Tab-separated table of C-alpha atoms in Angstrom:
chain	number	residue	atom	x	y	z
A	1	MET	CA	-38.780	18.411	8.844
A	2	THR	CA	-37.381	15.568	10.889
A	3	GLU	CA	-39.632	12.554	10.537
A	4	GLY	CA	-38.475	10.458	13.485
A	5	VAL	CA	-40.289	12.099	16.396
A	6	ILE	CA	-40.047	10.653	19.878
A	7	THR	CA	-43.494	10.299	21.478
A	8	ALA	CA	-45.018	9.183	24.751
A	9	PRO	CA	-48.534	8.777	26.147
A	10	PRO	CA	-49.812	11.309	28.706
A	11	ASP	CA	-49.644	8.730	31.474
A	12	ALA	CA	-45.918	8.014	30.962
A	13	SER	CA	-43.853	8.898	34.003
A	14	SER	CA	-41.769	12.050	33.960
A	15	ILE	CA	-38.609	10.064	34.602
A	16	SER	CA	-39.305	7.698	31.694
A	17	VAL	CA	-39.756	10.688	29.371
A	18	ALA	CA	-36.520	12.226	30.667
A	19	ARG	CA	-34.781	8.938	29.888
A	20	LEU	CA	-36.297	8.915	26.390
A	21	MET	CA	-34.798	12.360	25.829
A	22	ARG	CA	-31.424	11.205	27.099
A	23	ASP	CA	-31.389	7.961	25.130
A	24	HIS	CA	-32.508	9.580	21.863
A	25	ARG	CA	-30.526	12.790	22.397
A	26	VAL	CA	-33.528	15.074	21.949
A	27	GLY	CA	-34.834	18.043	23.895
A	28	SER	CA	-38.525	17.308	23.538
A	29	VAL	CA	-41.077	14.520	23.382
A	30	VAL	CA	-44.486	14.894	21.764
A	31	ILE	CA	-47.343	13.599	23.911
A	32	VAL	CA	-49.862	11.602	21.880
A	33	ASP	CA	-53.330	10.349	22.781
A	34	PRO	CA	-54.283	6.655	22.438
A	35	ALA	CA	-55.230	7.233	18.786
A	36	GLY	CA	-51.745	8.604	18.071
A	37	SER	CA	-52.795	12.245	17.685
A	38	PRO	CA	-50.415	14.804	19.200
A	39	VAL	CA	-51.924	16.669	22.153
A	40	ALA	CA	-49.010	18.349	23.952
A	41	MET	CA	-45.242	18.553	24.157
A	42	VAL	CA	-42.795	18.087	26.999
A	43	THR	CA	-39.409	19.752	26.760
A	44	ASP	CA	-36.300	19.289	28.819
A	45	ARG	CA	-37.089	22.715	30.287
A	46	ASP	CA	-40.601	21.579	31.280
A	47	LEU	CA	-39.163	18.610	33.139
A	48	THR	CA	-36.489	20.684	34.826
A	49	LEU	CA	-38.692	23.552	35.984
A	50	ARG	CA	-42.161	22.034	36.385
A	51	VAL	CA	-41.262	18.587	37.667
A	52	PHE	CA	-37.817	18.053	39.135
A	53	ALA	CA	-37.127	21.568	40.512
A	54	ASN	CA	-40.550	21.604	42.175
A	55	GLY	CA	-40.037	18.237	43.838
A	56	VAL	CA	-42.828	16.536	41.893
A	57	ASP	CA	-42.666	12.750	42.061
A	58	ALA	CA	-40.601	11.515	39.110
A	59	GLU	CA	-43.180	8.758	38.581
A	60	ALA	CA	-45.997	11.317	38.156
A	61	PRO	CA	-47.707	11.302	34.736
A	62	VAL	CA	-45.867	13.639	32.415
A	63	GLY	CA	-49.057	14.808	30.691
A	64	GLU	CA	-49.885	16.961	33.711
A	65	HIS	CA	-46.705	18.992	33.149
A	66	ALA	CA	-46.715	19.251	29.361
A	67	SER	CA	-46.762	22.479	27.388
A	68	ARG	CA	-50.154	23.381	25.953
A	69	PRO	CA	-51.653	24.394	23.631
A	70	LEU	CA	-49.691	22.450	21.061
A	71	ILE	CA	-48.862	24.672	18.102
A	72	CYS	CA	-48.542	22.562	14.944
A	73	GLY	CA	-47.623	23.005	11.309
A	74	GLU	CA	-48.688	21.192	8.168
A	75	PRO	CA	-46.541	19.162	5.748
A	76	SER	CA	-47.379	21.535	2.888
A	77	MET	CA	-46.004	24.590	4.726
A	78	GLU	CA	-42.981	26.358	3.303
A	79	LEU	CA	-40.021	26.751	5.637
A	80	ASP	CA	-40.603	30.496	5.986
A	81	GLU	CA	-44.242	29.848	6.988
A	82	ALA	CA	-43.116	27.398	9.660
A	83	ALA	CA	-40.529	29.894	10.896
A	84	ALA	CA	-43.135	32.677	11.059
A	85	LEU	CA	-45.503	30.423	13.020
A	86	MET	CA	-42.729	29.559	15.475
A	87	VAL	CA	-41.868	33.216	16.044
A	88	GLN	CA	-45.541	34.231	16.319
A	89	HIS	CA	-46.203	31.625	19.025
A	90	ARG	CA	-42.741	31.876	20.597
A	91	VAL	CA	-41.917	28.180	20.225
A	92	ARG	CA	-38.640	26.529	19.252
A	93	ARG	CA	-40.206	23.266	18.092
A	94	LEU	CA	-43.103	22.825	15.688
A	95	PRO	CA	-44.706	19.386	15.353
A	96	VAL	CA	-45.971	18.743	11.836
A	97	VAL	CA	-49.396	17.102	11.674
A	98	ASP	CA	-51.050	15.489	8.669
A	99	ALA	CA	-54.701	14.410	9.118
A	100	ASP	CA	-54.391	14.351	12.926
A	101	ARG	CA	-51.291	12.143	12.731
A	102	LEU	CA	-47.787	13.257	13.682
A	103	ALA	CA	-45.709	13.447	10.516
A	104	GLY	CA	-42.547	15.068	11.892
A	105	ILE	CA	-41.115	18.085	13.656
A	106	VAL	CA	-39.329	21.283	12.654
A	107	THR	CA	-36.931	22.925	15.105
A	108	LEU	CA	-34.908	26.120	15.117
A	109	ASP	CA	-31.852	23.946	14.520
A	110	ASP	CA	-33.507	22.472	11.416
A	111	ILE	CA	-34.111	25.952	10.062
A	112	ALA	CA	-30.520	27.015	10.706
A	113	VAL	CA	-29.117	23.915	9.015
A	114	ARG	CA	-31.483	23.858	6.041
A	115	THR	CA	-31.268	27.551	5.255
A	116	GLY	CA	-27.550	27.669	5.906
A	117	ASN	CA	-28.183	31.072	7.445
A	118	LEU	CA	-27.038	31.187	11.051
A	119	GLU	CA	-28.105	34.823	11.332
A	120	VAL	CA	-31.750	33.926	10.594
A	121	ALA	CA	-31.723	31.209	13.254
A	122	GLN	CA	-30.098	33.538	15.792
A	123	ARG	CA	-32.676	36.263	15.109
A	124	MET	CA	-35.526	33.755	15.440
A	125	THR	CA	-34.069	32.436	18.687
A	126	ALA	CA	-33.821	35.962	20.076
A	127	GLU	CA	-37.448	36.691	19.120
A	128	VAL	CA	-38.681	33.442	20.681
A	129	ILE	CA	-36.736	34.061	23.898
A	130	GLU	CA	-37.883	37.677	24.089
A	131	GLY	CA	-41.498	36.579	23.864
A	132	ALA	CA	-41.143	33.725	26.330
A	133	LEU	CA	-38.914	35.458	28.873
A	134	PRO	CA	-39.273	39.232	28.449
A	135	GLN	CA	-37.911	39.917	31.932
A	136	PHE	CA	-34.586	38.323	30.949
A	137	TYR	CA	-34.257	39.972	27.570
A	138	PHE	CA	-31.900	42.928	27.883
A	139	ARG	CA	-32.343	46.038	25.806
A	140	GLU	CA	-30.165	49.072	25.472
A	141	ARG	CA	-31.536	51.914	27.501
A	142	GLY	CA	-31.493	55.406	26.101
C-alpha cells in the first residue's frame, strides 16, 4: 500500500484536480468529504473522457464526474485479497480505508512491484480491461 494518497474535495475544479495529478505524477485523486472520508475517485481517464472531451467547463466541480461507487480495501487485507477485489470489481486502484479514514492506496503497479511477478500484473490488467471494456477486448475466434 502507498500511504501518500492525493485527495481533493468534491467541489474542487476539474482543472485543479488535473494539475494535482500532473504535479504529483499520479493517475488518480481520491475525492474526500469534509470529514476526510473517501467518497469517490477521479482518474486521468475520467477527466479525459467525462470532462475535457465532452467540453465540460474545466472549472466545474470534479465530484460530478468522479467514479462511483468507490470500492475500498482494508489495511488488514492480504495482497492476494486486494488483487481479487480489484479483479472482481474491475478496478486498477483500490483505496485502503481504516475506520472511515483513507489510509493508503493499492494499484496494479504496486502489486506488480511487490510480488515481483509481472505475469500476475499483466493477467490482472487484462481481466480488469476485459470487464471494463469488453467491446475492445479481442478474442480468438474459432
